[in-house]
Tab-separated table of C-alpha atoms in Angstrom:
chain	number	residue	atom	x	y	z
Z	151	MET	CA	0.000	0.000	0.000
Z	152	LYS	CA	1.546	3.255	-1.071
Z	153	LYS	CA	1.736	5.359	1.999
Z	154	SER	CA	4.480	6.570	4.252
Z	155	ALA	CA	3.052	6.198	7.685
Z	156	SER	CA	3.291	4.318	10.896
Z	157	TYR	CA	0.338	2.029	10.779
Z	158	ILE	CA	0.632	-1.063	12.917
Z	159	VAL	CA	-2.393	-0.467	15.048
Z	160	THR	CA	-5.229	-2.942	15.405
Z	161	LEU	CA	-8.825	-2.394	16.362
Z	162	PHE	CA	-7.808	-3.448	19.870
Z	163	THR	CA	-4.234	-2.961	20.919
Z	164	GLY	CA	-1.490	-3.479	23.663
Z	165	LEU	CA	-2.367	-3.326	27.429
Z	166	LEU	CA	-3.761	-0.568	29.488
Z	167	LEU	CA	-5.697	2.069	30.442
Z	168	ALA	CA	-8.328	4.227	30.554
Z	169	SER	CA	-11.870	4.337	31.518
Z	170	CYS	CA	-12.841	7.917	32.080
Z	171	ALA	CA	-16.345	8.872	33.060
Z	172	ALA	CA	-17.224	12.259	31.692
Z	173	GLY	CA	-18.746	14.454	34.300
Z	174	SER	CA	-18.641	17.894	35.752
Z	175	HIS	CA	-16.845	19.115	38.823
Z	176	SER	CA	-18.496	21.633	41.026
Z	177	SER	CA	-16.121	24.370	41.983
Z	178	ALA	CA	-16.374	27.158	44.465
Z	179	GLY	CA	-16.490	30.493	42.732
Z	180	GLY	CA	-17.185	28.983	39.310
Z	181	GLU	CA	-13.510	28.320	38.534
Z	182	VAL	CA	-12.573	25.739	35.915
Z	183	THR	CA	-10.948	22.787	37.682
Z	184	GLY	CA	-11.094	20.094	34.999
Z	185	VAL	CA	-12.997	16.859	34.564
Z	186	GLY	CA	-12.131	13.966	36.794
Z	187	GLY	CA	-11.732	10.395	35.737
Z	188	SER	CA	-10.164	7.099	36.591
Z	189	ALA	CA	-7.374	5.113	35.024
Z	190	TRP	CA	-5.899	1.683	35.596
Z	191	ALA	CA	-2.205	1.410	36.255
Z	192	GLU	CA	-0.513	-0.563	33.505
Z	193	PRO	CA	0.982	-3.802	34.792
Z	194	THR	CA	4.313	-4.979	33.473
Z	195	PRO	CA	3.633	-7.022	30.340
Z	196	TYR	CA	4.875	-10.585	30.654
Z	197	GLY	CA	8.528	-10.998	29.666
Z	198	MET	CA	9.019	-7.332	28.839
Z	199	VAL	CA	11.338	-4.579	30.064
Z	200	LEU	CA	10.369	-0.924	30.354
Z	201	VAL	CA	12.591	1.416	28.337
Z	202	SER	CA	12.022	4.922	29.676
Z	203	ARG	CA	11.706	7.869	27.349
Z	204	GLY	CA	15.030	9.409	26.480
Z	205	SER	CA	17.263	10.940	23.848
Z	206	MET	CA	20.598	10.131	22.270
Z	207	LYS	CA	22.559	10.426	19.061
Z	208	ILE	CA	21.873	7.407	16.866
Z	209	GLY	CA	23.982	6.169	13.982
Z	210	PRO	CA	27.768	5.729	13.815
Z	211	ALA	CA	29.736	8.598	15.353
Z	212	GLU	CA	33.009	7.677	13.601
Z	213	ALA	CA	33.765	7.006	9.953
Z	214	ASP	CA	35.358	3.673	9.001
Z	215	SER	CA	36.800	3.542	5.491
Z	216	ALA	CA	37.533	-0.172	5.726
Z	217	TRP	CA	33.792	-0.863	5.973
Z	218	ASN	CA	32.700	2.081	3.827
Z	219	LEU	CA	31.023	3.515	6.898
Z	220	ARG	CA	30.580	7.260	7.227
Z	221	ALA	CA	29.905	9.141	10.417
Z	222	ASP	CA	26.214	9.967	10.627
Z	223	PRO	CA	25.195	10.744	14.212
Z	224	ARG	CA	21.859	12.491	14.622
Z	225	GLY	CA	19.998	13.472	17.733
Z	226	MET	CA	16.553	12.105	18.462
Z	227	SER	CA	14.155	11.372	21.303
Z	228	VAL	CA	11.749	8.481	21.848
Z	229	ASP	CA	8.874	7.993	24.238
Z	230	ALA	CA	8.741	5.142	26.729
Z	231	PHE	CA	7.980	1.631	25.548
Z	232	TRP	CA	8.010	-1.939	26.727
Z	233	MET	CA	10.307	-4.355	24.891
Z	234	ASP	CA	10.592	-8.122	24.979
Z	235	GLU	CA	13.627	-8.930	27.099
Z	236	THR	CA	14.543	-11.715	24.655
Z	237	GLU	CA	13.872	-12.496	21.042
Z	238	ILE	CA	10.609	-14.328	20.292
Z	239	THR	CA	11.299	-18.021	20.773
Z	240	ASN	CA	10.180	-21.071	18.833
Z	241	SER	CA	7.929	-21.904	21.782
Z	242	LYS	CA	6.103	-18.570	21.686
Z	243	TYR	CA	5.773	-18.593	17.926
Z	244	LYS	CA	4.463	-22.172	18.033
Z	245	GLN	CA	1.679	-20.931	20.301
Z	246	PHE	CA	0.672	-18.607	17.447
Z	247	VAL	CA	0.816	-21.393	14.845
Z	248	PHE	CA	-1.195	-23.748	17.055
Z	249	TRP	CA	-3.792	-21.024	17.678
Z	250	VAL	CA	-4.224	-20.668	13.910
Z	251	ARG	CA	-4.489	-24.454	13.620
Z	252	ASP	CA	-7.113	-24.625	16.361
Z	253	SER	CA	-9.129	-21.761	14.866
Z	254	ILE	CA	-9.302	-23.631	11.541
Z	255	ILE	CA	-10.421	-26.803	13.314
Z	256	ARG	CA	-13.134	-24.923	15.218
Z	257	GLU	CA	-14.404	-23.344	12.005
Z	258	ARG	CA	-14.670	-26.779	10.450
Z	259	LEU	CA	-16.296	-28.366	13.491
Z	260	ALA	CA	-19.041	-25.733	13.113
Z	261	ASP	CA	-19.296	-26.355	9.345
Z	262	PRO	CA	-22.233	-28.588	8.303
Z	263	ALA	CA	-19.804	-30.475	6.065
Z	264	TYR	CA	-18.115	-31.729	9.261
Z	265	GLY	CA	-21.180	-32.291	11.407
Z	266	GLY	CA	-22.138	-28.655	12.025
Z	267	ASN	CA	-21.693	-28.467	15.794
Z	268	GLU	CA	-23.055	-24.979	16.500
Z	269	ALA	CA	-21.380	-24.912	19.920
Z	270	PHE	CA	-18.066	-24.068	18.270
Z	271	LYS	CA	-19.327	-20.825	16.753
Z	272	ILE	CA	-21.446	-18.135	18.382
Z	273	GLU	CA	-23.883	-16.498	15.971
Z	274	GLU	CA	-26.603	-15.226	18.327
Z	275	ASP	CA	-26.644	-13.227	21.534
Z	276	ARG	CA	-28.333	-14.436	24.701
Z	277	ASP	CA	-31.672	-13.162	23.447
Z	278	GLY	CA	-31.404	-15.035	20.178
Z	279	ASN	CA	-30.617	-11.996	18.052
Z	280	PRO	CA	-28.131	-12.498	15.183
Z	281	ILE	CA	-24.647	-11.080	15.770
Z	282	LYS	CA	-21.355	-11.114	13.908
Z	283	PRO	CA	-20.229	-14.754	14.242
Z	284	TYR	CA	-17.174	-15.562	16.319
Z	285	LEU	CA	-15.472	-18.758	17.441
Z	286	ASN	CA	-16.240	-20.186	20.844
Z	287	TRP	CA	-12.852	-20.794	22.443
Z	288	ASN	CA	-14.493	-22.063	25.622
Z	289	LYS	CA	-15.617	-25.175	23.780
Z	290	PRO	CA	-12.700	-27.646	23.822
Z	291	ILE	CA	-11.658	-29.473	20.685
Z	292	PRO	CA	-12.389	-33.208	21.093
Z	293	TRP	CA	-8.817	-34.384	20.609
Z	294	ARG	CA	-9.596	-37.668	22.360
Z	295	ASN	CA	-12.367	-39.956	21.218
Z	296	PRO	CA	-13.837	-37.715	18.510
Z	297	ASN	CA	-16.766	-38.953	16.487
Z	298	GLU	CA	-16.374	-39.549	12.756
Z	299	ASP	CA	-17.175	-35.972	11.675
Z	300	GLU	CA	-15.014	-34.449	14.418
Z	301	ALA	CA	-12.115	-36.701	13.455
Z	302	ARG	CA	-12.386	-35.554	9.835
Z	303	ALA	CA	-12.307	-31.913	10.919
Z	304	ILE	CA	-9.255	-32.434	13.113
Z	305	GLU	CA	-7.363	-34.506	10.557
Z	306	SER	CA	-8.111	-31.988	7.784
Z	307	VAL	CA	-5.292	-29.690	8.972
Z	308	TYR	CA	-2.752	-32.497	8.862
Z	309	ARG	CA	-1.123	-34.311	5.972
Z	310	THR	CA	0.794	-37.521	5.478
Z	311	ASN	CA	4.396	-37.040	4.410
Z	312	PRO	CA	4.634	-38.862	1.055
Z	313	ILE	CA	8.196	-40.009	1.762
Z	314	THR	CA	8.219	-40.911	5.458
Z	315	GLY	CA	4.509	-41.582	5.924
Z	316	ALA	CA	4.549	-39.429	9.054
Z	317	ARG	CA	1.507	-37.375	10.101
Z	318	GLU	CA	2.426	-33.698	10.157
Z	319	LEU	CA	0.784	-30.303	10.259
Z	320	ASP	CA	-0.006	-28.922	6.808
Z	321	PRO	CA	1.874	-25.598	6.652
Z	322	THR	CA	-0.029	-24.372	3.587
Z	323	GLN	CA	-3.238	-24.109	5.618
Z	324	MET	CA	-1.788	-22.030	8.469
Z	325	ASN	CA	-3.193	-18.717	7.225
Z	326	TYR	CA	-4.003	-15.850	9.589
Z	327	ARG	CA	-6.426	-13.109	8.563
Z	328	TYR	CA	-6.409	-9.771	10.329
Z	329	GLU	CA	-7.401	-6.156	9.846
Z	330	VAL	CA	-5.440	-3.000	10.581
Z	331	TYR	CA	-6.950	0.447	10.826
Z	332	ASN	CA	-4.462	3.012	9.553
Z	333	HIS	CA	-4.921	5.767	12.111
Z	334	THR	CA	-2.102	7.862	10.670
Z	335	GLU	CA	-3.538	8.099	7.162
Z	336	ALA	CA	-7.039	8.632	8.526
Z	337	ALA	CA	-5.766	11.554	10.624
Z	338	ARG	CA	-4.049	13.380	7.779
Z	339	ARG	CA	-5.726	16.678	6.950
Z	340	ARG	CA	-5.786	15.905	3.243
Z	341	ASN	CA	-7.917	12.817	3.940
Z	342	ARG	CA	-10.651	14.444	5.999
Z	343	LEU	CA	-14.164	13.682	4.858
Z	344	ASP	CA	-15.314	17.281	5.260
Z	345	PRO	CA	-13.514	19.257	2.482
Z	346	ARG	CA	-13.742	22.433	4.579
Z	347	GLN	CA	-11.333	20.841	7.065
Z	348	ARG	CA	-8.665	20.045	4.460
Z	349	GLU	CA	-7.573	23.656	3.922
Z	350	TYR	CA	-7.323	26.131	6.795
Z	351	ASN	CA	-6.016	29.032	4.712
Z	352	THR	CA	-9.111	31.180	4.169
Z	353	ASP	CA	-7.441	32.902	1.192
Z	354	ARG	CA	-7.787	29.653	-0.726
Z	355	PRO	CA	-10.990	28.039	-1.973
Z	356	VAL	CA	-12.442	24.982	-0.290
Z	357	PRO	CA	-10.995	21.891	-2.054
Z	358	THR	CA	-13.459	20.233	-4.397
Z	359	SER	CA	-11.435	17.208	-5.501
Z	360	ILE	CA	-12.013	13.872	-3.769
Z	361	PRO	CA	-8.884	12.549	-2.001
Z	362	VAL	CA	-7.457	9.355	-3.492
Z	363	ILE	CA	-6.549	6.620	-1.023
Z	364	SER	CA	-4.971	3.192	-1.351
Z	365	LYS	CA	-6.327	0.279	0.635
Z	366	ASP	CA	-4.860	-3.192	1.084
Z	367	THR	CA	-7.171	-6.163	0.869
Z	368	ALA	CA	-6.701	-9.912	0.638
Z	369	TYR	CA	-8.749	-13.025	0.021
Z	370	ILE	CA	-8.293	-16.734	-0.709
Z	371	ASN	CA	-9.403	-17.823	-4.188
Z	372	ASP	CA	-11.066	-21.072	-5.209
Z	373	GLU	CA	-7.663	-22.731	-5.653
Z	374	GLY	CA	-6.705	-21.904	-2.080
Z	375	ASP	CA	-4.156	-19.226	-3.029
Z	376	ILE	CA	-3.785	-16.027	-1.002
Z	377	ILE	CA	-4.541	-13.059	-3.281
Z	378	ARG	CA	-3.291	-9.640	-2.192
Z	379	GLU	CA	-4.565	-6.483	-3.842
Z	380	THR	CA	-4.054	-2.765	-3.359
Z	381	ILE	CA	-7.178	-0.827	-4.263
Z	382	THR	CA	-6.786	2.821	-5.274
Z	383	ARG	CA	-9.981	4.862	-5.245
Z	384	GLY	CA	-11.621	8.063	-4.129
Z	385	LEU	CA	-12.230	8.474	-0.411
Z	386	THR	CA	-15.701	7.354	0.665
Z	387	GLY	CA	-15.450	6.924	4.428
Z	388	ASP	CA	-13.550	5.585	7.428
Z	389	TYR	CA	-13.684	2.043	6.063
Z	390	ASP	CA	-11.172	3.096	3.399
Z	391	PHE	CA	-8.475	3.101	6.067
Z	392	LEU	CA	-9.201	-0.450	7.226
Z	393	ASN	CA	-6.732	-2.808	5.569
Z	394	THR	CA	-7.084	-6.584	5.375
Z	395	TYR	CA	-4.173	-9.028	5.356
Z	396	ILE	CA	-3.962	-12.794	5.067
Z	397	VAL	CA	-0.548	-14.208	5.938
Z	398	ASN	CA	0.700	-17.761	5.947
Z	399	VAL	CA	2.391	-17.888	9.337
Z	400	TYR	CA	4.377	-21.123	9.223
Z	401	PRO	CA	8.150	-20.424	9.307
Z	402	ASP	CA	10.255	-21.377	6.307
Z	403	THR	CA	12.232	-24.246	7.789
Z	404	THR	CA	14.064	-24.726	4.474
Z	405	ALA	CA	15.908	-21.436	5.017
Z	406	TRP	CA	18.706	-23.404	6.692
Z	407	ILE	CA	19.487	-24.999	3.323
Z	408	ASN	CA	18.654	-22.118	1.002
Z	409	ASP	CA	20.786	-19.628	2.946
Z	410	PHE	CA	23.915	-21.812	2.755
Z	411	GLU	CA	25.079	-23.585	-0.381
Z	412	ASN	CA	26.887	-26.905	-0.011
Z	413	ALA	CA	26.313	-27.273	3.717
Z	414	TYR	CA	24.716	-30.154	5.581
Z	415	ASN	CA	21.989	-28.312	7.477
Z	416	GLU	CA	19.205	-30.852	6.970
Z	417	PRO	CA	18.819	-31.611	10.717
Z	418	TYR	CA	17.857	-27.957	11.322
Z	419	VAL	CA	15.201	-28.176	8.586
Z	420	ARG	CA	13.618	-31.160	10.292
Z	421	LEU	CA	14.108	-30.230	13.928
Z	422	TYR	CA	14.857	-26.564	14.647
Z	423	PHE	CA	11.236	-25.407	14.769
Z	424	SER	CA	9.480	-28.671	15.607
Z	425	HIS	CA	11.734	-30.302	18.226
Z	426	GLY	CA	11.171	-29.376	21.867
Z	427	GLY	CA	14.906	-29.156	22.430
Z	428	TYR	CA	14.920	-25.890	20.475
Z	429	ASN	CA	11.876	-24.392	22.205
Z	430	GLU	CA	13.838	-21.623	23.932
Z	431	TYR	CA	15.865	-20.707	20.849
Z	432	PRO	CA	14.867	-17.697	18.731
Z	433	VAL	CA	12.396	-18.413	15.955
Z	434	VAL	CA	13.875	-17.887	12.480
Z	435	GLY	CA	12.591	-18.251	8.938
Z	436	VAL	CA	9.942	-15.641	9.744
Z	437	SER	CA	9.387	-12.749	7.348
Z	438	TRP	CA	8.613	-9.144	8.272
Z	439	GLU	CA	5.034	-9.803	7.195
Z	440	GLN	CA	4.782	-12.839	9.481
Z	441	ALA	CA	6.306	-10.919	12.405
Z	442	ASN	CA	3.639	-8.230	12.007
Z	443	ALA	CA	0.931	-10.896	11.937
Z	444	PHE	CA	2.310	-12.355	15.192
Z	445	ALA	CA	2.226	-8.920	16.850
Z	446	ASN	CA	-1.381	-8.402	15.768
Z	447	TRP	CA	-2.393	-11.850	17.077
Z	448	ARG	CA	-0.551	-11.257	20.344
Z	449	THR	CA	-2.529	-8.048	20.855
Z	450	ASP	CA	-5.850	-9.707	20.119
Z	451	PHE	CA	-4.941	-12.704	22.281
Z	452	LEU	CA	-4.344	-10.377	25.239
Z	453	ARG	CA	-7.561	-8.463	24.631
Z	454	ARG	CA	-9.585	-11.686	24.582
Z	455	SER	CA	-7.941	-12.939	27.762
Z	456	LEU	CA	-8.815	-9.710	29.599
Z	457	GLY	CA	-12.438	-10.087	28.547
Z	458	ARG	CA	-13.026	-6.386	29.015
Z	459	GLU	CA	-14.446	-4.666	25.958
Z	460	GLY	CA	-13.944	-0.922	25.911
Z	461	VAL	CA	-10.654	-0.941	27.826
Z	462	TYR	CA	-8.021	0.561	25.565
Z	463	ILE	CA	-5.121	-1.767	24.864
Z	464	GLU	CA	-1.904	-0.533	23.305
Z	465	PRO	CA	-0.795	-2.842	20.484
Z	466	TYR	CA	2.180	-5.117	20.376
Z	467	ARG	CA	4.230	-4.189	17.326
Z	468	LEU	CA	7.700	-4.290	15.848
Z	469	PRO	CA	10.052	-1.628	17.220
Z	470	THR	CA	10.940	1.350	15.095
Z	471	GLU	CA	14.591	1.490	14.119
Z	472	ALA	CA	15.130	4.394	16.519
Z	473	GLU	CA	13.511	2.524	19.422
Z	474	TRP	CA	15.575	-0.553	18.682
Z	475	GLU	CA	18.890	1.333	18.615
Z	476	PHE	CA	18.082	3.368	21.719
Z	477	ALA	CA	17.248	0.166	23.593
Z	478	ALA	CA	20.253	-1.772	22.280
Z	479	ARG	CA	22.765	0.930	23.198
Z	480	ALA	CA	21.058	1.483	26.570
Z	481	GLY	CA	20.646	5.168	25.700
Z	482	ASN	CA	24.427	5.624	25.699
Z	483	ASP	CA	25.860	7.807	22.907
Z	484	ASN	CA	29.285	6.233	23.372
Z	485	ASN	CA	28.224	2.603	22.950
Z	486	LYS	CA	28.790	0.921	19.603
Z	487	TYR	CA	27.502	-2.320	21.090
Z	488	PRO	CA	25.020	-3.109	23.869
Z	489	TRP	CA	28.000	-3.103	26.221
Z	490	ASP	CA	30.804	-0.648	27.025
Z	491	GLY	CA	33.909	-0.721	24.885
Z	492	ASP	CA	34.741	-1.712	21.315
Z	493	LEU	CA	35.375	-5.429	21.851
Z	494	PRO	CA	32.810	-8.267	21.873
Z	495	LEU	CA	34.511	-10.000	24.815
Z	496	THR	CA	36.040	-9.226	28.187
Z	497	GLU	CA	39.712	-8.325	28.004
Z	498	GLN	CA	40.604	-10.099	31.265
Z	499	LYS	CA	38.879	-13.471	30.915
Z	500	GLY	CA	38.130	-13.515	27.199
Z	501	CYS	CA	34.416	-14.234	27.814
Z	502	PHE	CA	32.175	-13.360	24.902
Z	503	TYR	CA	29.313	-10.905	25.217
Z	504	ALA	CA	27.321	-12.267	22.278
Z	505	ASN	CA	26.788	-15.099	19.814
Z	506	PHE	CA	28.468	-14.244	16.488
Z	507	LYS	CA	31.295	-15.511	14.250
Z	508	PRO	CA	34.554	-14.592	16.017
Z	509	GLN	CA	36.871	-15.778	13.239
Z	510	ASP	CA	36.713	-16.898	9.631
Z	511	GLY	CA	35.018	-20.286	9.687
Z	512	ASN	CA	35.180	-20.466	13.487
Z	513	TYR	CA	31.628	-20.189	14.749
Z	514	VAL	CA	32.156	-22.125	17.973
Z	515	GLN	CA	34.750	-19.956	19.667
Z	516	ASP	CA	31.930	-18.155	21.497
Z	517	GLY	CA	30.458	-21.478	22.599
Z	518	GLN	CA	27.756	-21.764	19.929
Z	519	LEU	CA	27.512	-23.021	16.362
Z	520	ILE	CA	24.206	-21.581	15.140
Z	521	THR	CA	21.708	-19.736	17.326
Z	522	ALA	CA	21.936	-19.847	21.109
Z	523	ARG	CA	19.221	-20.334	23.685
Z	524	VAL	CA	17.820	-16.848	24.366
Z	525	GLY	CA	19.309	-15.184	27.424
Z	526	THR	CA	22.548	-17.205	27.269
Z	527	TYR	CA	24.680	-14.053	27.411
Z	528	SER	CA	24.461	-11.189	29.885
Z	529	PRO	CA	21.858	-8.461	29.307
Z	530	ASN	CA	22.692	-4.829	28.597
Z	531	ASP	CA	22.129	-2.068	31.135
Z	532	PHE	CA	18.417	-1.931	30.265
Z	533	GLY	CA	18.011	-5.650	31.050
Z	534	LEU	CA	17.657	-6.706	27.383
Z	535	TYR	CA	19.269	-9.910	26.131
Z	536	ASP	CA	20.844	-10.675	22.746
Z	537	MET	CA	20.574	-7.171	21.320
Z	538	ALA	CA	23.763	-8.045	19.431
Z	539	GLY	CA	24.196	-11.329	17.610
Z	540	ASN	CA	22.142	-14.507	17.918
Z	541	VAL	CA	19.616	-13.387	15.291
Z	542	SER	CA	19.183	-10.124	13.431
Z	543	GLU	CA	15.857	-8.495	14.248
Z	544	TRP	CA	13.143	-6.956	12.109
Z	545	THR	CA	12.126	-3.363	12.758
Z	546	SER	CA	9.010	-1.650	11.476
Z	547	THR	CA	11.067	0.897	9.530
Z	548	ALA	CA	11.264	0.841	5.743
Z	549	TYR	CA	14.711	1.073	4.177
Z	550	THR	CA	15.813	3.694	1.715
Z	551	GLU	CA	19.297	5.133	1.216
Z	552	SER	CA	18.098	8.483	2.552
Z	553	VAL	CA	16.005	7.186	5.447
Z	554	SER	CA	18.023	9.179	8.008
Z	555	LYS	CA	17.107	12.443	6.275
Z	556	GLN	CA	13.410	11.642	5.982
Z	557	THR	CA	12.541	11.117	9.629
Z	558	ALA	CA	11.647	13.518	12.412
Z	559	ASP	CA	13.801	13.808	15.514
Z	560	ILE	CA	10.878	12.907	17.790
Z	561	ASN	CA	9.892	9.234	17.677
Z	562	PRO	CA	11.597	8.873	14.266
Z	563	GLU	CA	9.930	6.463	11.856
Z	564	TYR	CA	9.714	5.998	8.101
Z	565	ARG	CA	6.978	3.724	6.805
Z	566	TYR	CA	6.363	2.671	3.253
Z	567	ASP	CA	3.782	-0.059	2.893
Z	568	ALA	CA	4.552	-1.358	-0.550
Z	569	ALA	CA	1.782	-2.282	-2.970
Z	570	ILE	CA	2.022	-5.676	-4.613
Z	571	GLU	CA	2.920	-4.065	-7.942
Z	572	ASP	CA	5.718	-1.903	-6.501
Z	573	PRO	CA	9.319	-2.627	-7.549
Z	574	TYR	CA	10.950	-5.151	-5.247
Z	575	LYS	CA	13.537	-2.612	-4.023
Z	576	MET	CA	10.689	-0.667	-2.406
Z	577	LYS	CA	9.886	-3.655	-0.182
Z	578	ARG	CA	13.027	-3.453	1.947
Z	579	LYS	CA	12.819	-3.223	5.744
Z	580	ILE	CA	15.565	-2.432	8.222
Z	581	VAL	CA	17.004	-5.244	10.346
Z	582	ARG	CA	19.296	-4.628	13.288
Z	583	GLY	CA	21.751	-6.322	15.617
Z	584	GLY	CA	23.512	-8.869	13.397
Z	585	SER	CA	23.374	-12.598	13.954
Z	586	TRP	CA	25.205	-15.813	14.769
Z	587	LYS	CA	26.698	-15.854	11.250
Z	588	ASP	CA	28.069	-12.270	11.349
Z	589	VAL	CA	31.494	-10.948	12.248
Z	590	ALA	CA	31.924	-8.537	15.159
Z	591	HIS	CA	31.541	-5.401	13.044
Z	592	ASN	CA	28.125	-6.447	11.772
Z	593	ILE	CA	26.632	-6.960	15.222
Z	594	ARG	CA	27.232	-3.329	16.173
Z	595	SER	CA	24.160	-1.513	17.471
Z	596	ASP	CA	24.813	1.735	15.614
Z	597	ILE	CA	24.661	0.460	12.029
Z	598	ARG	CA	21.746	-0.676	9.904
Z	599	MET	CA	21.178	-3.450	7.437
Z	600	TRP	CA	18.070	-4.418	5.457
Z	601	GLU	CA	16.172	-7.341	4.027
Z	602	TYR	CA	13.113	-7.742	1.784
Z	603	GLN	CA	9.879	-7.893	3.761
Z	604	ASN	CA	8.832	-11.294	2.380
Z	605	GLU	CA	12.219	-12.995	2.851
Z	606	GLN	CA	12.615	-15.708	5.485
Z	607	ARG	CA	16.159	-16.224	6.738
Z	608	SER	CA	17.807	-18.660	9.116
Z	609	TYR	CA	19.466	-15.707	10.837
Z	610	ILE	CA	16.589	-13.187	11.190
Z	611	GLY	CA	14.070	-13.175	14.034
Z	612	PHE	CA	12.280	-10.439	15.951
Z	613	ARG	CA	11.001	-9.138	19.247
Z	614	CYS	CA	7.976	-6.968	20.032
Z	615	VAL	CA	7.461	-3.641	21.756
Z	616	ARG	CA	4.473	-1.807	23.186
Z	617	SER	CA	4.198	1.910	23.804
Z	618	GLN	CA	3.739	2.867	27.428
Z	619	ILE	CA	0.936	5.293	28.167
Z	620	GLY	CA	1.497	7.907	30.836
Z	621	PHE	CA	4.538	8.769	32.894
Z	622	ALA	CA	7.502	6.497	32.268
Z	623	ARG	CA	9.300	5.108	35.279
Z	624	GLY	CA	12.106	2.668	34.679
Z	625	ASN	CA	15.672	2.614	33.519
Z	626	LYS	CA	17.724	5.763	33.062
Z	627	ALA	CA	19.633	6.492	29.895
Z	628	LYS	CA	23.354	6.921	30.347
Z	629	LYS	CA	25.264	9.821	28.854
């Protein structure tokens, strides 16, 4: 979708606040004293660290001709946000995949073609009035002793491996549909429905042209293929800013082979995501699009668990590049890495600070071969683990050669949501932190790299953030 904006916001988002009852305050003498209200204190989100608002100079402060790196420090400030203390693990991502699996099974259990058990889908309110249908997650799936129709519904999401004969989940069916309301585009003055509000200069005539918007939509065709479209049309109403996405969420386990020619990485293809021994390792083979889908699901999952409609919930999302760098460097202008100094190991004991490739062909000098269990190395001063090495991490920020010159110095962000017909180079997103396969220079926190938004790599993962609402109390940025 052709728009430069920060958009990852769902209908219901992140975790917090605010139920305010409008009312009037009586005041002696008729003075204005304000309207009272109530607010809930935001609890610490599970597994997250609060990064307090702060400012620093981001980008490399020193030029390095050997790496074709020019000095490009620029001051900026970011508001407070929560950040996952570790990268998203296979275990957490599997919870997402299994939720998608279970939602498909529930849909089919309610389908007349599989017995039509209406208990799995709510279509009426308590008074019998029709409502927008939704799945009943309180009704357990009959995994044990299902009847014939139930067994067909359950088995429909599995397949038999034609070579081994093993029963396995069918990755092609693991599709997640979600909607995103683009608050930023909807708020732009040029997109206001009332033309009188699009131009404040009274020396100019009221605009008569209809604003043109672009809207992402998606559907599954009769062949079972996901079809993405970007619709460009004249503005008709708020619905034009509601975008629909369908994403296949299963990781690309073949990335371990496709990323490395002439290497025996077959065990990782078979085991890295599926085997319980890798549960606490960072998920890989996940594209930028899949990471966004996970963040949206995580938000909705929290909202459902709270069971409190009308309570505003800030969304989980990918960090902006500026947020990621501020968090990685612990707000310290002098840090090139998440730790003090210019070396990736302690000078006295030679202990490594991160999982990377210390020498040519020597991956194991730091104690690991590929990825490491999250939290293996010490956290930075903000309490965040693996902000250098292990896996590179997706950010929400689009990549362009001039991205540093196109962003504000307050909560910097550059978004370009590429339409399907856009040139491939316009679908690049910034990744940060370097990975287990990178040399020490490439795991620095002050430099950026990029990857295409639909690529799935054996060395790229992600973590989520959530904006904090209200006064930020937490860590202090160093200077």
